Amino acid sequence: MAEPFVHEQGASRVVFGTGRLASAAAEVERLGGLRVMLIADRHSARHAETVALALGDRLCGRIEETATHVPAALADAATEQAIQIRADLLVCVGGGSATGLAKIVALRTGLRILAVPTTYAGSEMTPIWGVTGDGRKRTGRDPVVQPVTVVYDPALTLDLPARLSAQSGMNALAHLVEALYAPQVSPLVATAAVEGVTVLADALPKVVADPLDLAARESALRGAWLAGWVLGLAPMGLHHKICHILGGAHGLPHAATHAAVLPYVAAYNGAYLHRLDGVLREAATGLWDLRESIGASGGLADLGLDGNALGEVAELVTAERPANPRAVDADGVRRILLAAFEGARP
Ligand code: NAD
């Protein structure tokens, strides 16, 4: 009997291809944007400048400071500026932190977003927002924050250093892996997830061997697009809950934390990852081997987590009852965390 599933999706326009940054201004025009606020991270300043020049007098404000997990103070300042300049469209250029900041402004103002991503994080394809204050990260889903247009230009990722590319690629793989065992996953999402893993497992080693290999960058960004797409459609499970708590409560770096944890959650949920059999010989060890081969290695200990915190993190994760195909208890999570702390082959 066929598995029951639910498939629900909002509309977003995806414009993909090398050199596509040049069409960002035309895409703004298509959306009727006349008063644009441009949000970009420090490393994407050059690309943001290209967009700014093309926008001309439609550019009304700029934000050049972003930070991981969107600190509330930055979100407040950006929202105030958007209101003050009477912005009618947000354009963000950068990694998940720039997209995340634009999303909070959108959540509070109802403004639409055109996103130009420069990492493999995938936030540009999702209705998920997050903001951090008082040592806690709050997240939610709201269709208003999902970018209406996404311009993917692989040339923008040529600057992304090899190690960051590898870690960000593991972040994308985490979305794809967890989509495969999400409850009521639709066949379309499952097919896209397998394709995404296939593409990234092939492209990431080439990207790391030569960060300027444009063909590899094109493939990797295509995989990241698929990962973002499934992230927006399928509820995430245990792995994302663990990383969310490690990032929000312990300040661990986002992509590196995903790289540190993923093989061990894949080992825990291995029985539900049979769809990857033809792609990785075995999901958990395959992900670990890939991670090591691309230099995204490093356990939670290397990321600076205090080993004494593992028990408390396990309790917090369990209390939030993550959606997961295999039952989750504090002891199981503690074992996953200990393995991720040490970083050995699962
Ligand atoms: P990031 O945006 O913080 O970027 C990491 C670093 O790379 C930054 O210093 C940035 O300036 C730099 N950078 C970005 N693009 C670059 C490029 N092309 N060349 C050189 N340097 C570049 O990191 P991230 O991993 O992209 O995003 C992490 C954030 O996104 C977290 O806050 C996470 O919670 C959020 N996120 C949200 C979703 C969602 O659906 N809401 C999905 C994934 C990630």
Tab-separated table of C-alpha atoms in Angstrom, residues 9-307:
chain	number	residue	atom	x	y	z
A	9	GLN	CA	3.804	24.651	-0.789
A	10	GLY	CA	3.703	28.381	-1.316
A	11	ALA	CA	4.960	29.987	-4.487
A	12	SER	CA	8.389	31.460	-4.952
A	13	ARG	CA	10.237	32.361	-8.124
A	14	VAL	CA	13.727	30.874	-8.494
A	15	VAL	CA	16.160	32.393	-10.972
A	16	PHE	CA	19.276	30.225	-11.218
A	17	GLY	CA	22.485	30.526	-13.206
A	18	THR	CA	25.989	31.931	-13.342
A	19	GLY	CA	25.832	35.675	-13.963
A	20	ARG	CA	22.232	35.930	-12.741
A	21	LEU	CA	23.180	38.597	-10.179
A	22	ALA	CA	22.916	40.975	-13.119
A	23	SER	CA	19.172	40.308	-13.268
A	24	ALA	CA	18.501	41.228	-9.622
A	25	ALA	CA	17.438	44.773	-10.481
A	26	ALA	CA	15.055	43.522	-13.186
A	27	GLU	CA	13.597	41.109	-10.636
A	28	VAL	CA	13.083	44.034	-8.238
A	29	GLU	CA	11.275	45.870	-11.012
A	30	ARG	CA	9.144	42.803	-11.687
A	31	LEU	CA	8.069	42.894	-8.043
A	32	GLY	CA	7.266	46.608	-8.331
A	33	GLY	CA	9.894	47.590	-5.758
A	34	LEU	CA	10.457	51.361	-5.712
A	35	ARG	CA	11.976	51.827	-2.256
A	36	VAL	CA	14.400	49.002	-1.558
A	37	MET	CA	16.230	48.288	1.669
A	38	LEU	CA	19.368	46.241	0.952
A	39	ILE	CA	20.706	43.903	3.643
A	40	ALA	CA	24.099	42.279	3.104
A	41	ASP	CA	26.780	40.636	5.205
A	42	ARG	CA	30.332	41.967	5.314
A	43	HIS	CA	31.713	39.311	2.974
A	44	SER	CA	29.058	39.952	0.343
A	45	ALA	CA	29.679	43.723	0.185
A	46	ARG	CA	31.100	43.537	-3.346
A	47	HIS	CA	28.049	41.705	-4.691
A	48	ALA	CA	25.707	43.986	-2.754
A	49	GLU	CA	27.436	46.961	-4.383
A	50	THR	CA	26.685	45.502	-7.830
A	51	VAL	CA	23.007	45.288	-6.873
A	52	ALA	CA	23.069	48.788	-5.339
A	53	LEU	CA	24.487	50.336	-8.530
A	54	ALA	CA	21.871	48.584	-10.672
A	55	LEU	CA	19.049	49.732	-8.386
A	56	GLY	CA	20.032	53.398	-8.680
A	57	ASP	CA	17.543	55.669	-6.935
A	58	ARG	CA	15.314	52.738	-6.041
A	59	LEU	CA	17.837	51.996	-3.272
A	60	CYS	CA	16.676	53.825	-0.139
A	61	GLY	CA	18.536	52.171	2.720
A	62	ARG	CA	21.312	49.736	3.526
A	63	ILE	CA	22.158	47.420	6.407
A	64	GLU	CA	25.721	46.142	6.500
A	65	GLU	CA	25.826	44.394	9.856
A	66	THR	CA	24.455	40.881	10.245
A	67	ALA	CA	25.132	38.151	12.795
A	68	THR	CA	24.389	34.491	13.145
A	69	HIS	CA	21.025	33.571	14.749
A	70	VAL	CA	19.780	37.190	14.331
A	71	PRO	CA	20.359	39.009	17.641
A	72	ALA	CA	17.221	40.924	18.709
A	73	ALA	CA	19.065	44.273	18.803
A	74	LEU	CA	20.031	43.986	15.114
A	75	ALA	CA	16.473	42.966	14.227
A	76	ASP	CA	15.045	45.991	16.095
A	77	ALA	CA	17.422	48.439	14.393
A	78	ALA	CA	16.792	47.008	10.915
A	79	THR	CA	13.016	47.065	11.404
A	80	GLU	CA	13.133	50.681	12.554
A	81	GLN	CA	15.187	51.671	9.517
A	82	ALA	CA	12.799	49.902	7.128
A	83	ILE	CA	9.855	51.779	8.627
A	84	GLN	CA	11.695	55.119	8.683
A	85	ILE	CA	12.707	54.979	5.013
A	86	ARG	CA	9.261	53.657	4.019
A	87	ALA	CA	10.799	50.628	2.305
A	88	ASP	CA	8.499	48.616	0.031
A	89	LEU	CA	10.850	45.685	-0.665
A	90	LEU	CA	13.756	43.968	1.094
A	91	VAL	CA	16.710	42.610	-0.860
A	92	CYS	CA	19.222	40.448	1.023
A	93	VAL	CA	22.607	39.330	-0.259
A	94	GLY	CA	24.660	36.886	1.808
A	95	GLY	CA	24.486	33.769	3.926
A	96	GLY	CA	21.720	32.572	6.200
A	97	SER	CA	22.435	35.382	8.661
A	98	ALA	CA	21.624	38.114	6.103
A	99	THR	CA	18.517	36.230	4.945
A	100	GLY	CA	17.523	35.674	8.578
A	101	LEU	CA	17.711	39.387	9.374
A	102	ALA	CA	15.561	40.238	6.351
A	103	LYS	CA	13.052	37.620	7.506
A	104	ILE	CA	12.537	39.243	10.915
A	105	VAL	CA	12.006	42.635	9.282
A	106	ALA	CA	9.475	40.973	6.955
A	107	LEU	CA	7.757	39.284	9.885
A	108	ARG	CA	7.303	42.621	11.637
A	109	THR	CA	6.465	44.793	8.632
A	110	GLY	CA	4.883	42.454	6.070
A	111	LEU	CA	7.471	43.528	3.451
A	112	ARG	CA	8.387	41.017	0.743
A	113	ILE	CA	11.935	39.688	0.280
A	114	LEU	CA	14.108	39.091	-2.766
A	115	ALA	CA	17.005	36.890	-1.632
A	116	VAL	CA	20.445	36.397	-3.180
A	117	PRO	CA	22.144	33.597	-1.196
A	118	THR	CA	25.923	33.158	-1.047
A	119	THR	CA	26.161	30.004	1.099
A	120	TYR	CA	24.461	26.583	1.066
A	121	ALA	CA	22.333	27.202	4.209
A	122	GLY	CA	18.978	27.156	2.374
A	123	SER	CA	17.084	29.754	4.421
A	124	GLU	CA	16.083	31.602	1.236
A	125	MET	CA	13.669	28.759	0.332
A	126	THR	CA	11.835	28.517	3.645
A	127	PRO	CA	9.094	30.230	5.661
A	128	ILE	CA	11.141	29.634	8.838
A	129	TRP	CA	12.339	32.608	10.898
A	130	GLY	CA	14.558	32.779	13.988
A	131	VAL	CA	15.649	35.493	16.417
A	132	THR	CA	17.856	35.312	19.511
A	133	GLY	CA	17.470	37.241	22.739
A	134	ASP	CA	18.136	36.564	26.441
A	135	GLY	CA	20.288	33.540	25.504
A	136	ARG	CA	17.387	31.822	23.747
A	137	LYS	CA	16.618	31.333	20.076
A	138	ARG	CA	12.944	31.556	19.137
A	139	THR	CA	11.855	30.201	15.761
A	140	GLY	CA	8.592	29.949	13.897
A	141	ARG	CA	7.020	29.494	10.492
A	142	ASP	CA	5.174	32.233	8.647
A	143	PRO	CA	4.631	32.410	4.878
A	144	VAL	CA	5.239	36.174	5.008
A	145	VAL	CA	8.982	35.635	5.596
A	146	GLN	CA	9.525	33.288	2.650
A	147	PRO	CA	11.376	35.199	-0.086
A	148	VAL	CA	9.105	35.718	-3.103
A	149	THR	CA	12.065	35.676	-5.486
A	150	VAL	CA	15.417	33.933	-5.090
A	151	VAL	CA	18.332	34.717	-7.384
A	152	TYR	CA	20.966	31.965	-7.257
A	153	ASP	CA	24.246	32.940	-8.870
A	154	PRO	CA	26.965	30.291	-8.386
A	155	ALA	CA	29.665	32.894	-9.175
A	156	LEU	CA	28.883	34.505	-5.807
A	157	THR	CA	29.945	31.335	-4.006
A	158	LEU	CA	33.443	31.314	-5.531
A	159	ASP	CA	34.574	33.480	-2.572
A	160	LEU	CA	33.283	31.063	0.035
A	161	PRO	CA	36.431	29.516	1.605
A	162	ALA	CA	36.857	25.729	1.221
A	163	ARG	CA	36.234	24.919	4.887
A	164	LEU	CA	33.111	27.112	5.086
A	165	SER	CA	31.869	25.602	1.824
A	166	ALA	CA	32.330	22.123	3.271
A	167	GLN	CA	30.570	22.953	6.542
A	168	SER	CA	27.767	24.792	4.764
A	169	GLY	CA	27.414	21.817	2.412
A	170	MET	CA	27.008	19.523	5.449
A	171	ASN	CA	24.291	21.913	6.672
A	172	ALA	CA	22.477	21.423	3.351
A	173	LEU	CA	22.934	17.648	3.606
A	174	ALA	CA	21.313	17.750	7.054
A	175	HIS	CA	18.108	19.223	5.549
A	176	LEU	CA	18.059	16.497	2.886
A	177	VAL	CA	18.732	13.644	5.311
A	178	GLU	CA	16.055	14.730	7.786
A	179	ALA	CA	13.512	15.257	4.978
A	180	LEU	CA	13.919	11.575	4.089
A	181	TYR	CA	12.420	10.390	7.367
A	182	ALA	CA	10.049	13.305	8.021
A	183	PRO	CA	6.494	12.270	8.901
A	184	GLN	CA	4.199	11.895	5.867
A	185	VAL	CA	7.002	12.948	3.491
A	186	SER	CA	5.691	13.419	-0.041
A	187	PRO	CA	7.253	11.357	-2.853
A	188	LEU	CA	8.259	14.593	-4.586
A	189	VAL	CA	10.200	15.788	-1.538
A	190	ALA	CA	11.819	12.359	-1.050
A	191	THR	CA	12.939	12.282	-4.689
A	192	ALA	CA	14.351	15.803	-4.432
A	193	ALA	CA	16.129	14.874	-1.205
A	194	VAL	CA	17.870	11.868	-2.745
A	195	GLU	CA	18.824	13.953	-5.772
A	196	GLY	CA	20.182	16.691	-3.476
A	197	VAL	CA	22.371	14.220	-1.544
A	198	THR	CA	23.607	12.724	-4.824
A	199	VAL	CA	24.530	16.131	-6.245
A	200	LEU	CA	26.219	17.412	-3.070
A	201	ALA	CA	28.158	14.188	-2.391
A	202	ASP	CA	29.644	14.543	-5.867
A	203	ALA	CA	30.140	18.326	-5.929
A	204	LEU	CA	31.486	19.122	-2.463
A	205	PRO	CA	34.800	17.238	-2.814
A	206	LYS	CA	35.374	19.059	-6.127
A	207	VAL	CA	34.504	22.447	-4.576
A	208	VAL	CA	36.943	21.843	-1.735
A	209	ALA	CA	39.695	20.605	-4.079
A	210	ASP	CA	39.306	23.775	-6.136
A	211	PRO	CA	37.009	26.497	-4.732
A	212	LEU	CA	37.191	28.280	-8.113
A	213	ASP	CA	35.798	25.286	-10.050
A	214	LEU	CA	32.665	26.971	-11.404
A	215	ALA	CA	31.021	23.768	-12.665
A	216	ALA	CA	31.357	22.225	-9.194
A	217	ARG	CA	30.039	25.435	-7.631
A	218	GLU	CA	27.019	25.312	-9.945
A	219	SER	CA	26.264	21.717	-8.912
A	220	ALA	CA	26.762	22.437	-5.214
A	221	LEU	CA	24.412	25.426	-5.317
A	222	ARG	CA	21.834	23.366	-7.195
A	223	GLY	CA	22.073	20.780	-4.400
A	224	ALA	CA	21.727	23.546	-1.817
A	225	TRP	CA	18.625	24.834	-3.599
A	226	LEU	CA	17.069	21.368	-3.387
A	227	ALA	CA	18.056	21.194	0.286
A	228	GLY	CA	16.453	24.571	0.997
A	229	TRP	CA	13.341	23.513	-0.898
A	230	VAL	CA	12.860	20.341	1.157
A	231	LEU	CA	13.678	22.239	4.358
A	232	GLY	CA	10.775	24.559	3.599
A	233	LEU	CA	8.382	21.670	3.013
A	234	ALA	CA	9.269	18.894	5.445
A	235	PRO	CA	9.331	19.185	9.231
A	236	MET	CA	12.840	18.632	10.549
A	237	GLY	CA	13.627	16.145	13.337
A	238	LEU	CA	16.134	15.281	16.034
A	239	HIS	CA	19.233	16.559	14.240
A	240	HIS	CA	17.888	20.083	13.715
A	241	LYS	CA	16.578	20.204	17.292
A	242	ILE	CA	20.018	19.320	18.681
A	243	CYS	CA	21.761	21.928	16.487
A	244	HIS	CA	19.130	24.543	17.318
A	245	ILE	CA	19.758	24.128	21.051
A	246	LEU	CA	23.545	24.017	20.672
A	247	GLY	CA	23.427	27.201	18.580
A	248	GLY	CA	20.886	29.152	20.610
A	249	ALA	CA	21.924	28.247	24.152
A	250	HIS	CA	25.664	27.594	23.665
A	251	GLY	CA	26.510	29.950	20.798
A	252	LEU	CA	28.035	27.238	18.604
A	253	PRO	CA	28.637	28.152	14.924
A	254	HIS	CA	25.690	27.064	12.770
A	255	ALA	CA	27.149	25.154	9.810
A	256	ALA	CA	30.061	23.605	11.749
A	257	THR	CA	27.626	22.301	14.374
A	258	HIS	CA	25.539	20.607	11.679
A	259	ALA	CA	28.724	19.001	10.315
A	260	ALA	CA	29.688	17.807	13.800
A	261	VAL	CA	26.322	16.225	14.648
A	262	LEU	CA	24.896	14.850	11.378
A	263	PRO	CA	26.710	11.468	11.064
A	264	TYR	CA	25.655	10.469	14.579
A	265	VAL	CA	21.961	11.292	14.174
A	266	ALA	CA	22.126	9.443	10.840
A	267	ALA	CA	23.526	6.451	12.754
A	268	TYR	CA	20.689	6.674	15.310
A	269	ASN	CA	18.071	6.866	12.538
A	270	GLY	CA	19.955	4.581	10.135
A	271	ALA	CA	17.038	2.165	9.736
A	272	TYR	CA	15.002	4.982	8.129
A	273	LEU	CA	17.627	6.076	5.593
A	274	HIS	CA	17.472	3.125	3.201
A	275	ARG	CA	16.666	5.518	0.321
A	276	LEU	CA	20.324	6.615	0.458
A	277	ASP	CA	21.687	3.088	-0.048
A	278	GLY	CA	22.447	3.679	-3.704
A	279	VAL	CA	24.064	7.070	-3.023
A	280	LEU	CA	26.188	6.555	0.110
A	281	ARG	CA	27.174	2.966	0.855
A	282	GLU	CA	25.772	3.417	4.367
A	283	ALA	CA	24.257	6.707	5.506
A	284	ALA	CA	26.088	7.378	8.782
A	285	THR	CA	29.566	6.210	7.799
A	286	GLY	CA	29.079	7.639	4.300
A	287	LEU	CA	28.309	11.068	5.744
A	288	TRP	CA	31.242	10.824	8.156
A	289	ASP	CA	33.646	9.776	5.383
A	290	LEU	CA	32.385	12.615	3.179
A	291	ARG	CA	32.745	15.083	6.048
A	292	GLU	CA	36.320	13.993	6.720
A	293	SER	CA	37.272	13.985	3.046
A	294	ILE	CA	36.098	17.566	2.560
A	295	GLY	CA	37.700	18.904	5.735
A	296	ALA	CA	34.469	19.696	7.562
A	297	SER	CA	35.631	17.486	10.419
A	298	GLY	CA	35.626	18.533	14.019
A	299	GLY	CA	33.675	17.305	17.012
A	300	LEU	CA	31.632	19.442	19.380
A	301	ALA	CA	34.702	19.498	21.664
A	302	ASP	CA	36.684	21.264	18.913
A	303	LEU	CA	33.849	23.810	18.588
A	304	GLY	CA	34.336	24.745	22.231
A	305	LEU	CA	31.380	22.996	23.863
A	306	ASP	CA	31.953	22.169	27.527
A	307	GLY	CA	31.644	18.395	27.975
